[in-house]
mmCIF file with all atom_site columns, C-alpha atoms in Angstrom:
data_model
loop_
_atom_site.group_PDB
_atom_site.id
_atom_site.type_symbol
_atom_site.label_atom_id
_atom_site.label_alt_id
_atom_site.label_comp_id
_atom_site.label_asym_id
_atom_site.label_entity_id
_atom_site.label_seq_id
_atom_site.pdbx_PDB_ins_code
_atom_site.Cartn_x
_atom_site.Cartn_y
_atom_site.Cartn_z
_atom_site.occupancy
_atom_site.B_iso_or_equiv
_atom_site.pdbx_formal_charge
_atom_site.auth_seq_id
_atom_site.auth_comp_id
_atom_site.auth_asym_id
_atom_site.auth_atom_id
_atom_site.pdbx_PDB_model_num
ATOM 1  C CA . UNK A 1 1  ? 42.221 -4.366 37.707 1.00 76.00 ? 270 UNK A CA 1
ATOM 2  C CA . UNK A 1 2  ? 45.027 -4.272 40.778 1.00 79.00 ? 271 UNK A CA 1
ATOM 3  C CA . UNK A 1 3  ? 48.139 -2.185 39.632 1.00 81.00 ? 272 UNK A CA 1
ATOM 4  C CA . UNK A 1 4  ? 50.826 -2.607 42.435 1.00 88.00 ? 273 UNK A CA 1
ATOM 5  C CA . UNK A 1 5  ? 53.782 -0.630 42.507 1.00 89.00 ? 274 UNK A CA 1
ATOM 6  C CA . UNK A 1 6  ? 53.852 -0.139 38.390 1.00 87.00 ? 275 UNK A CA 1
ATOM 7  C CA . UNK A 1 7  ? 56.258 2.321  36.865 1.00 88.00 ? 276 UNK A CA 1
ATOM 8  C CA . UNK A 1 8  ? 54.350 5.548  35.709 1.00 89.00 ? 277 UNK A CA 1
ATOM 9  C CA . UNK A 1 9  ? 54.710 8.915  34.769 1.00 91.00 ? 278 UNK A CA 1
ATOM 10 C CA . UNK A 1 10 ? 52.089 11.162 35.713 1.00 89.00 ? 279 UNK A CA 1
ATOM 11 C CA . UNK A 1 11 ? 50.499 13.181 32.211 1.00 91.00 ? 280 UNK A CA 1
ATOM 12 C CA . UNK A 1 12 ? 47.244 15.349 33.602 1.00 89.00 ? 281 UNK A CA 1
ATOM 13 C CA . UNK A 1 13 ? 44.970 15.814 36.589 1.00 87.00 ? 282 UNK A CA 1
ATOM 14 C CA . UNK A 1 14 ? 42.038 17.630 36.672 1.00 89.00 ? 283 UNK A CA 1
ATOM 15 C CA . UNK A 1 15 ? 39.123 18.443 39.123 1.00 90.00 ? 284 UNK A CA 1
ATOM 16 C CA . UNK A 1 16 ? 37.329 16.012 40.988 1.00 90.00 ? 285 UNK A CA 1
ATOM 17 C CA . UNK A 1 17 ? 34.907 17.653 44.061 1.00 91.00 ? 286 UNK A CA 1
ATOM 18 C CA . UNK A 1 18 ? 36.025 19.354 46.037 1.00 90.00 ? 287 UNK A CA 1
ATOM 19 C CA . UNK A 1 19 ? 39.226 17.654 47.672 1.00 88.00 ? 288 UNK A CA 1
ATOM 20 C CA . UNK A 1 20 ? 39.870 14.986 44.839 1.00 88.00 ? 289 UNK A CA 1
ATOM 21 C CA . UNK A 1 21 ? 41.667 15.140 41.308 1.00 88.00 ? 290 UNK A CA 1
ATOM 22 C CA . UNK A 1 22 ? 41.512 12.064 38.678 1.00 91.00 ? 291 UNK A CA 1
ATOM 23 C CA . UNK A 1 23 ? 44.692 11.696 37.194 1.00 89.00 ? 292 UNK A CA 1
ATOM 24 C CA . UNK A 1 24 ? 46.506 10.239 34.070 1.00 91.00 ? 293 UNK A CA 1
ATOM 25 C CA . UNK A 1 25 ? 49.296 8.397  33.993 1.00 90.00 ? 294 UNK A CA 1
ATOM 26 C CA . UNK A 1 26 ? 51.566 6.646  31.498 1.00 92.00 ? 295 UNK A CA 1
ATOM 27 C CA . UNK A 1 27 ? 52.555 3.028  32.110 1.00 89.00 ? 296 UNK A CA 1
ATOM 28 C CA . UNK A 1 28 ? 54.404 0.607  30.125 1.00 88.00 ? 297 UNK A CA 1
ATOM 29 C CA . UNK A 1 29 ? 52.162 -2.608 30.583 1.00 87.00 ? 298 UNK A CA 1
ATOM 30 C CA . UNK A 1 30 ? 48.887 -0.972 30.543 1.00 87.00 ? 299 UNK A CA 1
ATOM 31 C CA . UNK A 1 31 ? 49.124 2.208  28.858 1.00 90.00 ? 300 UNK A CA 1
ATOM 32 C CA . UNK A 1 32 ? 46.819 5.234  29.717 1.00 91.00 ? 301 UNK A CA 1
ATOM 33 C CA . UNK A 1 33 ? 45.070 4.379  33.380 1.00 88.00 ? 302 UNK A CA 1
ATOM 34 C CA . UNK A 1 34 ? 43.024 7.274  34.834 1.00 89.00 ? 303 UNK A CA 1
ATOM 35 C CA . UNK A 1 35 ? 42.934 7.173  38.758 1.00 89.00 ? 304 UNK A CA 1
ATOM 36 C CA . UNK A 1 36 ? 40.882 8.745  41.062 1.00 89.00 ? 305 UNK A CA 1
ATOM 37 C CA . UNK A 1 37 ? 42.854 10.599 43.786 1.00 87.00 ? 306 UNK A CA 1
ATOM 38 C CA . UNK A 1 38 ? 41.221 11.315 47.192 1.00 87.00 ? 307 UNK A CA 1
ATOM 39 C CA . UNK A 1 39 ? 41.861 13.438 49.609 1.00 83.00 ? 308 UNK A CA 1
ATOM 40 C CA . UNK A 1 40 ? 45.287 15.442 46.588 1.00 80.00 ? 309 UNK A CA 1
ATOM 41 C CA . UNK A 1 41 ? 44.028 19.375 47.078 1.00 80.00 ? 310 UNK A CA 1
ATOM 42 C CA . UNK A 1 42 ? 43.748 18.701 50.860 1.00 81.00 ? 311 UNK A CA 1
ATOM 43 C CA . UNK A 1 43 ? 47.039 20.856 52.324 1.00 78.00 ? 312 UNK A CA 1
ATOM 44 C CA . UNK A 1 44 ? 48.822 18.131 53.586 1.00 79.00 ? 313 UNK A CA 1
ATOM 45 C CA . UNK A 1 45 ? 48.026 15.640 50.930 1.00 76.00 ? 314 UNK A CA 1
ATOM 46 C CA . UNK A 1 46 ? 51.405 13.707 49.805 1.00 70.00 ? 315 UNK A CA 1
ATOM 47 C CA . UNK A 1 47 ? 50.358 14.044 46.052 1.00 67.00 ? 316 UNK A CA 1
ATOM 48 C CA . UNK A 1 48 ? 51.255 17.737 46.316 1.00 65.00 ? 317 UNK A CA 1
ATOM 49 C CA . UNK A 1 49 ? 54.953 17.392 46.125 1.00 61.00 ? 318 UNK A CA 1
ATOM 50 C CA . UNK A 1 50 ? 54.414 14.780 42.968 1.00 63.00 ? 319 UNK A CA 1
ATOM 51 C CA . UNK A 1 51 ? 51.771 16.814 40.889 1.00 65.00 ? 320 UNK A CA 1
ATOM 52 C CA . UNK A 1 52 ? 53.819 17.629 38.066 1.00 73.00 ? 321 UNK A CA 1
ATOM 53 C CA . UNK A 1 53 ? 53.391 16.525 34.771 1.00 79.00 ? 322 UNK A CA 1
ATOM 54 C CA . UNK A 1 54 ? 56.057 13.957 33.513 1.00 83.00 ? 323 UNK A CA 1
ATOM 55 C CA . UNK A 1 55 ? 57.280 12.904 37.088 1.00 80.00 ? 324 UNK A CA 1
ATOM 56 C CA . UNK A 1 56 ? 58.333 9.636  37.334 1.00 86.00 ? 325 UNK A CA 1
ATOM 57 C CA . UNK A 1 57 ? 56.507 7.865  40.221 1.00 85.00 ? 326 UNK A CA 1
ATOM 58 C CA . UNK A 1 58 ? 55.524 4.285  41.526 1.00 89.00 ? 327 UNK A CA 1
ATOM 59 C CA . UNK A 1 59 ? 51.490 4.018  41.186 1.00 85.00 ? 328 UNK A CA 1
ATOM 60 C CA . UNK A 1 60 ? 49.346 1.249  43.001 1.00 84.00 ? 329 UNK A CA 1
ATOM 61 C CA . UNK A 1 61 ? 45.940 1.152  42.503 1.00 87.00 ? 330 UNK A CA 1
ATOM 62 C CA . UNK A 1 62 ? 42.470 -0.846 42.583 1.00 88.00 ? 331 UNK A CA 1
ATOM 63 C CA . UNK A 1 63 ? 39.033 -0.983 41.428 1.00 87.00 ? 332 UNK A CA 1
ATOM 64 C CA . UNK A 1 64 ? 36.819 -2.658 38.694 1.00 87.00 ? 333 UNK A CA 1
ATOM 65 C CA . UNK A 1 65 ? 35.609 0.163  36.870 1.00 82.00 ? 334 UNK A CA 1
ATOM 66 C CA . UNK A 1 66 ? 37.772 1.951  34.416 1.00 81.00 ? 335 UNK A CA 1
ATOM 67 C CA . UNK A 1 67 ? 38.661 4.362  36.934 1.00 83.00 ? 336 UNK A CA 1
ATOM 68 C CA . UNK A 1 68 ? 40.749 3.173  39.856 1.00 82.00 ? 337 UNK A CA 1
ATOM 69 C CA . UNK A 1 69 ? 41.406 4.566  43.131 1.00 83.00 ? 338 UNK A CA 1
#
């Protein structure tokens, strides 16, 4: 599944290693899609700034597993 520039909102994140989180987010066309984030608890990740729940964002992602990246 390719999402490209789909209007989310982000819902939960949670652990993934130790610089990685796999998120939830909310979109209208395909519901609940869990993403794996690389690289978000790094200091200067851009993911920081957009970590909160219920933010509005633009999510693109790919991969043929149930959980993107």
């Amino acid at each position: 599944m390719n999402l490209e520039k789909v209007s989310c909102f982000w819902l939960h994140a949670r652990p993934f290693k130790e610089t990685s989180l796999i998120a939830d987010f909310l979109t209208q066309d395909h519901g609940v899609v869990s993403v794996l984030l690389k690289g978000a608890k790094k200091p200067k990740s851009a993911f920081k700034a957009s970590s909160f729940p219920f933010t509005r964002l633009k999510l693109s992602a790919v991969g043929k597993t149930e959980l993107l990246t």
